[in-house]
């Protein structure tokens, strides 16, 4: 059973522009004996709610319970207080090598009526590996399950390797389904119009390409909304309907982007980072034909999940972005003003943060990116008393 002790824990406050370190696919889980209780000050009360084995994503059910994915392929149904959990059957076999696994999980906007749950995962097929999007109907009870599960979209092409699957899911206010496909560490496919790698996709809720995607008339895959992306691990709409995305740069150059239809975000032709072997990549520059990031970091923070905050418990942060930092072992706030953004706070969490979500009451929930018993915890943040 997880500890439910709620402690006033310290979060060493880093300067607004302080950066993390390390590229996304080279850093390892920290085994530091430091605990969250050794860090101080930002005014959070933190509760350790549950413990998982390499959790990747979470989402809240209408009654406050949670669905939590684990990288190896397990989907958990967790009580609101974290004391009870059940395995949800019906998910599909995953390829969990490298950065692959059971990835994102999101409810349909009309979940209360149709009970549809969407999940992404990496899989291996005869043509290689890739990210797939599936959905099923949630059945509650003593043995919860997803029934009528089917794959509704697969990235194209499937290729070799175990990196940059991405797989984030977000529904727009008008009910369209947005899905991220990483470049799979292959670089050039992000600029290839015929495939979906290195792209943000806009789909109908059944996985078919949505009508009106503007690049289709230019010969692009009909699902493509924007392109020139690398490893897109955060995707969220704000209250005004703006779509925010973050992605890992190479050696430096992690980005927060405002995603707009048909735009080219530059990868691998432009980046504010460099190749791992030290070779230069041209920085984003005015007039280069590529959409520049709203915010970027160098050195890297290695951004994980992304959440747009409602302001329920911290009104001063209404509309701001919260990002989990992997190599930077941090929680990062980006200040948003309309369609502009700038660096806000960065708090040291002494553990890799994979996912950030907002709870029904406005609390901030974090998933650590570690093993059960070693920084794989689900944490709830509330204002300190």
Tab-separated table of C-alpha atoms in Angstrom:
chain	number	residue	atom	x	y	z
A	1	UNK	CA	0.000	0.000	0.000
A	2	UNK	CA	1.301	3.482	-0.778
A	3	UNK	CA	1.976	5.910	1.992
A	4	UNK	CA	-0.693	8.585	2.276
A	5	UNK	CA	1.281	10.788	4.577
A	6	UNK	CA	1.029	14.320	3.345
A	7	UNK	CA	4.199	16.258	4.001
A	8	UNK	CA	5.206	19.821	3.468
A	9	UNK	CA	7.995	19.009	1.120
A	10	UNK	CA	10.705	21.229	-0.156
A	11	UNK	CA	11.049	22.060	-3.784
A	12	UNK	CA	14.305	23.858	-4.312
A	13	UNK	CA	13.350	26.818	-6.371
A	14	UNK	CA	15.339	27.213	-9.556
A	15	UNK	CA	15.459	30.494	-11.398
A	16	UNK	CA	12.873	31.017	-14.098
A	17	UNK	CA	15.450	30.583	-16.836
A	18	UNK	CA	17.407	27.770	-15.189
A	19	UNK	CA	17.970	24.831	-17.507
A	20	UNK	CA	18.160	21.058	-17.064
A	21	UNK	CA	20.895	18.947	-18.551
A	22	UNK	CA	21.268	15.954	-20.819
A	23	UNK	CA	19.782	14.666	-24.082
A	24	UNK	CA	16.574	12.666	-24.052
A	25	UNK	CA	17.909	9.262	-25.029
A	26	UNK	CA	21.161	9.238	-23.078
A	27	UNK	CA	20.171	10.024	-19.488
A	28	UNK	CA	19.444	7.300	-16.930
A	29	UNK	CA	17.145	7.005	-13.924
A	30	UNK	CA	18.732	8.641	-10.910
A	31	UNK	CA	19.308	6.406	-7.909
A	32	UNK	CA	20.125	9.363	-5.682
A	33	UNK	CA	19.150	8.802	-2.026
A	34	UNK	CA	17.860	12.356	-1.875
A	35	UNK	CA	14.142	12.478	-1.197
A	36	UNK	CA	11.604	15.155	-1.957
A	37	UNK	CA	11.518	16.010	1.735
A	38	UNK	CA	15.076	17.344	1.417
A	39	UNK	CA	14.061	20.054	-0.982
A	40	UNK	CA	12.249	23.238	0.303
A	41	UNK	CA	10.050	26.058	-0.308
A	42	UNK	CA	7.844	26.651	-3.282
A	43	UNK	CA	4.681	26.351	-1.243
A	44	UNK	CA	3.516	22.876	-2.276
A	45	UNK	CA	2.125	20.197	-0.034
A	46	UNK	CA	2.959	16.843	-1.624
A	47	UNK	CA	1.267	13.504	-1.031
A	48	UNK	CA	2.687	10.197	-2.218
A	49	UNK	CA	-0.464	8.519	-3.530
A	50	UNK	CA	0.713	5.302	-5.212
A	51	UNK	CA	3.758	3.508	-6.617
A	52	UNK	CA	4.133	2.045	-10.105
A	53	UNK	CA	6.624	0.282	-12.322
A	54	UNK	CA	7.732	2.788	-14.983
A	55	UNK	CA	4.429	4.641	-15.339
A	56	UNK	CA	3.992	6.682	-18.513
A	57	UNK	CA	0.615	8.462	-18.551
A	58	UNK	CA	-2.612	8.949	-16.604
A	59	UNK	CA	-6.098	10.355	-16.999
A	60	UNK	CA	-8.999	10.939	-14.615
A	61	UNK	CA	-12.393	9.276	-14.831
A	62	UNK	CA	-15.441	11.446	-14.060
A	63	UNK	CA	-15.682	9.984	-10.527
A	64	UNK	CA	-12.075	10.874	-9.632
A	65	UNK	CA	-10.536	7.454	-10.202
A	66	UNK	CA	-7.577	7.233	-12.563
A	67	UNK	CA	-6.350	5.175	-15.464
A	68	UNK	CA	-2.558	4.819	-15.343
A	69	UNK	CA	-0.371	3.191	-18.011
A	70	UNK	CA	2.874	1.369	-17.318
A	71	UNK	CA	5.561	1.148	-19.968
A	72	UNK	CA	5.604	-2.659	-20.022
A	73	UNK	CA	1.957	-2.774	-21.097
A	74	UNK	CA	-0.286	-2.764	-18.012
A	75	UNK	CA	-3.246	-0.405	-17.669
A	76	UNK	CA	-4.332	0.224	-14.060
A	77	UNK	CA	-7.628	1.483	-12.657
A	78	UNK	CA	-6.680	3.336	-9.463
A	79	UNK	CA	-8.939	4.662	-6.721
A	80	UNK	CA	-8.917	8.411	-6.089
A	81	UNK	CA	-6.883	7.953	-2.898
A	82	UNK	CA	-4.494	5.466	-4.487
A	83	UNK	CA	-5.162	2.696	-1.984
A	84	UNK	CA	-6.833	0.335	-4.465
A	85	UNK	CA	-5.991	-0.677	-8.005
A	86	UNK	CA	-7.154	-3.175	-10.579
A	87	UNK	CA	-5.655	-4.256	-13.864
A	88	UNK	CA	-7.758	-3.256	-16.862
A	89	UNK	CA	-7.673	-6.074	-19.403
A	90	UNK	CA	-8.083	-5.697	-23.149
A	91	UNK	CA	-5.020	-3.662	-24.065
A	92	UNK	CA	-2.857	-4.853	-26.938
A	93	UNK	CA	0.673	-6.356	-26.923
A	94	UNK	CA	3.375	-3.696	-26.819
A	95	UNK	CA	7.013	-3.494	-27.835
A	96	UNK	CA	8.547	-1.931	-24.720
A	97	UNK	CA	12.219	-1.823	-25.731
A	98	UNK	CA	13.933	1.544	-25.527
A	99	UNK	CA	11.427	4.404	-25.475
A	100	UNK	CA	8.533	2.156	-26.500
A	101	UNK	CA	5.684	0.713	-24.465
A	102	UNK	CA	2.095	1.407	-23.491
A	103	UNK	CA	2.045	5.170	-23.833
A	104	UNK	CA	-0.769	7.710	-23.558
A	105	UNK	CA	-4.343	7.167	-22.355
A	106	UNK	CA	-7.215	9.643	-22.892
A	107	UNK	CA	-11.002	9.557	-22.534
A	108	UNK	CA	-13.370	10.456	-25.358
A	109	UNK	CA	-14.979	13.883	-24.714
A	110	UNK	CA	-18.358	12.081	-24.439
A	111	UNK	CA	-16.979	9.307	-22.240
A	112	UNK	CA	-19.939	9.522	-19.859
A	113	UNK	CA	-22.199	8.464	-22.734
A	114	UNK	CA	-20.010	6.209	-24.925
A	115	UNK	CA	-17.383	4.914	-22.420
A	116	UNK	CA	-14.633	5.105	-25.064
A	117	UNK	CA	-10.982	5.067	-23.953
A	118	UNK	CA	-8.122	5.819	-26.364
A	119	UNK	CA	-4.568	4.589	-25.858
A	120	UNK	CA	-1.335	4.664	-27.832
A	121	UNK	CA	1.417	2.080	-27.825
A	122	UNK	CA	4.479	0.976	-29.755
A	123	UNK	CA	4.348	-2.310	-31.593
A	124	UNK	CA	6.531	-4.532	-33.760
A	125	UNK	CA	5.329	-5.756	-37.138
A	126	UNK	CA	7.007	-7.379	-40.137
A	127	UNK	CA	7.819	-3.943	-41.581
A	128	UNK	CA	9.450	-2.655	-38.392
A	129	UNK	CA	8.263	-0.787	-35.317
A	130	UNK	CA	5.902	2.135	-34.933
A	131	UNK	CA	3.279	3.844	-32.815
A	132	UNK	CA	-0.382	2.849	-33.034
A	133	UNK	CA	-3.583	4.398	-31.721
A	134	UNK	CA	-6.380	2.177	-30.426
A	135	UNK	CA	-9.686	2.581	-28.654
A	136	UNK	CA	-12.029	0.376	-26.649
A	137	UNK	CA	-15.152	0.554	-24.525
A	138	UNK	CA	-14.511	0.722	-20.784
A	139	UNK	CA	-16.392	-1.832	-18.706
A	140	UNK	CA	-16.279	-1.210	-14.949
A	141	UNK	CA	-16.681	-3.670	-12.081
A	142	UNK	CA	-14.653	-6.230	-10.179
A	143	UNK	CA	-12.727	-7.115	-13.351
A	144	UNK	CA	-12.530	-3.903	-15.407
A	145	UNK	CA	-11.778	-4.253	-19.096
A	146	UNK	CA	-11.640	-2.602	-22.473
A	147	UNK	CA	-13.915	-4.378	-24.931
A	148	UNK	CA	-14.304	-4.077	-28.701
A	149	UNK	CA	-10.712	-2.868	-28.844
A	150	UNK	CA	-9.404	-2.027	-32.278
A	151	UNK	CA	-6.487	-0.143	-33.785
A	152	UNK	CA	-7.807	2.988	-35.474
A	153	UNK	CA	-4.536	4.499	-36.741
A	154	UNK	CA	-0.934	3.439	-37.324
A	155	UNK	CA	2.043	5.672	-38.065
A	156	UNK	CA	3.592	5.316	-41.465
A	157	UNK	CA	6.148	4.043	-42.244
A	158	UNK	CA	7.156	1.494	-39.602
A	159	UNK	CA	10.950	1.470	-39.309
A	160	UNK	CA	13.772	-0.045	-37.258
A	161	UNK	CA	14.781	1.303	-33.863
A	162	UNK	CA	13.317	1.877	-30.402
A	163	UNK	CA	13.178	5.664	-30.066
A	164	UNK	CA	10.952	8.693	-30.633
A	165	UNK	CA	7.557	7.029	-30.883
A	166	UNK	CA	5.835	10.065	-29.248
A	167	UNK	CA	2.156	8.976	-29.212
A	168	UNK	CA	0.495	11.838	-27.315
A	169	UNK	CA	-3.283	12.228	-27.734
A	170	UNK	CA	-5.492	15.321	-27.307
A	171	UNK	CA	-9.069	16.137	-28.255
A	172	UNK	CA	-9.844	19.609	-29.606
A	173	UNK	CA	-12.876	21.613	-28.447
A	174	UNK	CA	-14.713	20.586	-31.648
A	175	UNK	CA	-14.077	16.891	-30.961
A	176	UNK	CA	-11.237	16.232	-33.418
A	177	UNK	CA	-8.490	13.882	-32.279
A	178	UNK	CA	-4.892	15.108	-32.431
A	179	UNK	CA	-2.085	12.534	-32.331
A	180	UNK	CA	1.700	12.939	-32.358
A	181	UNK	CA	4.091	10.744	-34.341
A	182	UNK	CA	7.786	11.150	-33.556
A	183	UNK	CA	10.536	11.124	-36.177
A	184	UNK	CA	11.746	7.723	-34.868
A	185	UNK	CA	15.298	9.124	-34.723
A	186	UNK	CA	15.394	9.031	-38.523
A	187	UNK	CA	15.576	12.838	-39.062
A	188	UNK	CA	14.446	13.300	-42.689
A	189	UNK	CA	10.976	11.705	-42.385
A	190	UNK	CA	9.894	14.799	-40.415
A	191	UNK	CA	10.029	16.689	-43.741
A	192	UNK	CA	8.649	13.854	-45.903
A	193	UNK	CA	5.101	14.742	-46.996
A	194	UNK	CA	4.071	11.148	-47.717
A	195	UNK	CA	4.472	9.765	-44.170
A	196	UNK	CA	3.323	10.681	-40.668
A	197	UNK	CA	6.666	10.552	-38.823
A	198	UNK	CA	7.667	13.853	-37.224
A	199	UNK	CA	4.135	15.211	-37.519
A	200	UNK	CA	1.066	16.365	-35.572
A	201	UNK	CA	-1.987	14.614	-36.997
A	202	UNK	CA	-5.650	15.651	-36.992
A	203	UNK	CA	-8.123	12.784	-37.085
A	204	UNK	CA	-11.788	12.068	-36.602
A	205	UNK	CA	-12.618	10.207	-33.421
A	206	UNK	CA	-12.705	6.946	-35.410
A	207	UNK	CA	-9.082	7.434	-36.515
A	208	UNK	CA	-9.766	8.479	-40.108
A	209	UNK	CA	-8.082	11.659	-41.406
A	210	UNK	CA	-10.261	14.683	-40.665
A	211	UNK	CA	-11.646	16.748	-43.519
A	212	UNK	CA	-10.050	20.136	-44.024
A	213	UNK	CA	-6.466	19.240	-43.168
A	214	UNK	CA	-4.775	21.926	-45.291
A	215	UNK	CA	-1.658	20.031	-46.349
A	216	UNK	CA	-3.519	17.249	-48.140
A	217	UNK	CA	-3.921	19.438	-51.217
A	218	UNK	CA	-0.117	19.767	-51.350
A	219	UNK	CA	0.417	16.014	-51.530
A	220	UNK	CA	0.892	15.334	-47.822
A	221	UNK	CA	-0.544	12.347	-46.012
A	222	UNK	CA	-4.188	13.369	-45.457
A	223	UNK	CA	-3.891	13.210	-41.641
A	224	UNK	CA	-1.028	15.734	-41.333
A	225	UNK	CA	-1.749	19.019	-39.537
A	226	UNK	CA	1.828	20.272	-38.977
A	227	UNK	CA	5.291	18.864	-39.658
A	228	UNK	CA	9.005	19.252	-38.998
A	229	UNK	CA	8.834	17.840	-35.446
A	230	UNK	CA	11.220	15.574	-33.545
A	231	UNK	CA	9.998	13.735	-30.408
A	232	UNK	CA	6.617	15.187	-29.412
A	233	UNK	CA	5.858	14.168	-25.819
A	234	UNK	CA	3.409	16.885	-24.782
A	235	UNK	CA	0.140	17.972	-26.396
A	236	UNK	CA	-2.693	20.001	-24.853
A	237	UNK	CA	-5.385	22.530	-25.757
A	238	UNK	CA	-5.910	25.663	-23.676
A	239	UNK	CA	-9.268	27.218	-22.810
A	240	UNK	CA	-9.134	29.409	-25.937
A	241	UNK	CA	-8.630	26.412	-28.230
A	242	UNK	CA	-4.918	26.988	-28.841
A	243	UNK	CA	-2.911	23.784	-29.264
A	244	UNK	CA	0.374	23.685	-27.347
A	245	UNK	CA	3.040	21.067	-27.937
A	246	UNK	CA	6.492	20.362	-26.590
A	247	UNK	CA	9.207	18.200	-28.008
A	248	UNK	CA	12.726	17.136	-27.187
A	249	UNK	CA	15.490	18.732	-29.147
A	250	UNK	CA	18.750	16.876	-29.810
A	251	UNK	CA	21.637	18.146	-27.667
A	252	UNK	CA	19.788	21.197	-26.422
A	253	UNK	CA	16.935	22.927	-28.200
A	254	UNK	CA	13.929	21.475	-26.347
A	255	UNK	CA	10.855	23.374	-27.580
A	256	UNK	CA	7.388	24.578	-26.650
A	257	UNK	CA	5.400	25.269	-29.817
A	258	UNK	CA	2.026	26.770	-30.601
A	259	UNK	CA	0.751	24.341	-33.229
A	260	UNK	CA	-0.942	25.901	-36.229
A	261	UNK	CA	-2.180	24.164	-39.367
A	262	UNK	CA	0.195	23.581	-42.305
A	263	UNK	CA	3.260	25.091	-40.627
A	264	UNK	CA	6.737	23.557	-40.827
A	265	UNK	CA	8.509	23.602	-37.434
A	266	UNK	CA	11.907	22.956	-38.961
A	267	UNK	CA	13.293	19.628	-37.748
A	268	UNK	CA	15.890	18.489	-38.790
A	269	UNK	CA	16.755	21.542	-40.902
A	270	UNK	CA	16.499	23.992	-38.010
A	271	UNK	CA	16.949	23.531	-34.271
A	272	UNK	CA	18.353	25.556	-31.395
A	273	UNK	CA	20.278	22.438	-30.370
A	274	UNK	CA	23.130	20.490	-31.958
A	275	UNK	CA	23.675	16.910	-33.037
A	276	UNK	CA	24.953	14.573	-30.299
A	277	UNK	CA	28.275	14.291	-32.104
A	278	UNK	CA	28.691	18.072	-31.919
A	279	UNK	CA	27.772	18.899	-35.519
A	280	UNK	CA	25.880	22.147	-35.798
A	281	UNK	CA	22.246	22.479	-36.844
A	282	UNK	CA	21.163	25.914	-38.091
A	283	UNK	CA	19.269	27.810	-35.396
A	284	UNK	CA	15.758	29.091	-36.002
A	285	UNK	CA	16.090	32.462	-37.688
A	286	UNK	CA	13.607	34.996	-38.992
A	287	UNK	CA	12.857	34.395	-42.648
A	288	UNK	CA	14.106	30.789	-42.772
A	289	UNK	CA	10.615	29.498	-43.614
A	290	UNK	CA	10.238	27.543	-40.371
A	291	UNK	CA	7.972	28.308	-37.433
A	292	UNK	CA	10.166	29.035	-34.387
A	293	UNK	CA	9.386	27.761	-30.883
A	294	UNK	CA	7.680	30.029	-28.370
A	295	UNK	CA	10.104	28.835	-25.669
A	296	UNK	CA	13.268	26.756	-25.895
A	297	UNK	CA	15.935	25.401	-23.550
A	298	UNK	CA	19.634	24.891	-24.002
A	299	UNK	CA	20.875	22.778	-22.205
A	300	UNK	CA	17.904	20.427	-22.346
A	301	UNK	CA	15.229	19.887	-19.736
A	302	UNK	CA	13.998	16.723	-21.567
A	303	UNK	CA	10.268	17.529	-21.413
A	304	UNK	CA	7.837	14.717	-20.567
A	305	UNK	CA	4.101	15.323	-20.147
A	306	UNK	CA	2.292	18.634	-20.665
A	307	UNK	CA	-0.698	20.177	-18.895
A	308	UNK	CA	-2.530	23.500	-19.270
A	309	UNK	CA	-3.548	24.636	-15.797
A	310	UNK	CA	-7.085	25.843	-14.977
A	311	UNK	CA	-6.133	28.094	-12.066
A	312	UNK	CA	-8.492	26.431	-9.558
A	313	UNK	CA	-6.008	26.244	-6.672
A	314	UNK	CA	-3.329	28.645	-7.944
A	315	UNK	CA	-5.260	31.444	-9.727
A	316	UNK	CA	-2.041	33.239	-10.634
A	317	UNK	CA	-1.123	30.311	-12.896
A	318	UNK	CA	-4.376	30.126	-14.829
A	319	UNK	CA	-3.667	29.173	-18.451
A	320	UNK	CA	0.010	28.425	-17.849
A	321	UNK	CA	1.743	25.260	-19.050
A	322	UNK	CA	3.227	22.697	-16.679
A	323	UNK	CA	5.871	20.303	-17.995
A	324	UNK	CA	7.530	17.274	-16.467
A	325	UNK	CA	11.310	17.328	-16.792
A	326	UNK	CA	13.108	14.008	-17.287
A	327	UNK	CA	16.868	14.593	-17.360
A	328	UNK	CA	16.339	17.897	-15.531
A	329	UNK	CA	14.364	16.077	-12.788
A	330	UNK	CA	12.053	19.026	-12.482
A	331	UNK	CA	8.584	20.478	-12.727
A	332	UNK	CA	8.593	23.384	-15.171
A	333	UNK	CA	6.060	26.206	-15.537
A	334	UNK	CA	5.755	28.199	-18.754
A	335	UNK	CA	3.969	31.524	-18.493
A	336	UNK	CA	1.314	31.905	-21.212
A	337	UNK	CA	-0.227	35.183	-22.321
A	338	UNK	CA	-2.635	34.522	-25.185
A	339	UNK	CA	-0.500	33.036	-27.946
A	340	UNK	CA	2.785	34.167	-26.392
A	341	UNK	CA	4.821	32.208	-23.871
A	342	UNK	CA	7.933	32.691	-21.742
A	343	UNK	CA	9.855	30.728	-19.136
A	344	UNK	CA	8.374	30.758	-15.671
A	345	UNK	CA	9.435	28.637	-12.703
A	346	UNK	CA	11.490	25.464	-12.587
A	347	UNK	CA	11.343	23.384	-9.409
A	348	UNK	CA	13.780	20.603	-8.592
A	349	UNK	CA	11.908	17.342	-7.927
A	350	UNK	CA	14.962	15.082	-7.409
A	351	UNK	CA	13.394	12.544	-9.784
A	352	UNK	CA	12.559	12.251	-13.461
A	353	UNK	CA	9.003	13.483	-14.070
A	354	UNK	CA	7.237	11.691	-16.916
A	355	UNK	CA	3.660	13.002	-16.692
A	356	UNK	CA	1.766	16.049	-15.412
A	357	UNK	CA	-2.029	16.130	-15.017
A	358	UNK	CA	-4.559	18.337	-13.273
A	359	UNK	CA	-6.919	16.695	-10.798
A	360	UNK	CA	-10.642	17.461	-10.563
A	361	UNK	CA	-10.041	19.851	-7.644
A	362	UNK	CA	-7.200	21.714	-9.361
A	363	UNK	CA	-4.369	19.817	-7.684
A	364	UNK	CA	-1.312	18.958	-9.792
A	365	UNK	CA	-0.495	15.275	-10.226
A	366	UNK	CA	2.912	13.954	-11.265
A	367	UNK	CA	4.160	10.541	-12.357
A	368	UNK	CA	7.813	9.818	-11.704
A	369	UNK	CA	9.666	7.945	-14.432
A	370	UNK	CA	11.050	5.079	-12.380
A	371	UNK	CA	10.588	1.579	-11.056
A	372	UNK	CA	8.229	0.559	-8.295
A	373	UNK	CA	10.023	1.184	-4.994
A	374	UNK	CA	12.483	3.509	-6.696
A	375	UNK	CA	10.979	6.775	-7.939
A	376	UNK	CA	7.961	5.352	-9.750
A	377	UNK	CA	5.500	7.225	-7.563
A	378	UNK	CA	2.296	9.098	-8.257
A	379	UNK	CA	2.423	12.444	-6.433
A	380	UNK	CA	-0.318	14.979	-5.701
A	381	UNK	CA	0.622	18.654	-5.233
A	382	UNK	CA	-1.626	21.113	-3.383
A	383	UNK	CA	-0.975	24.539	-1.899
A	384	UNK	CA	0.860	24.350	1.424
A	385	UNK	CA	-1.198	25.200	4.484
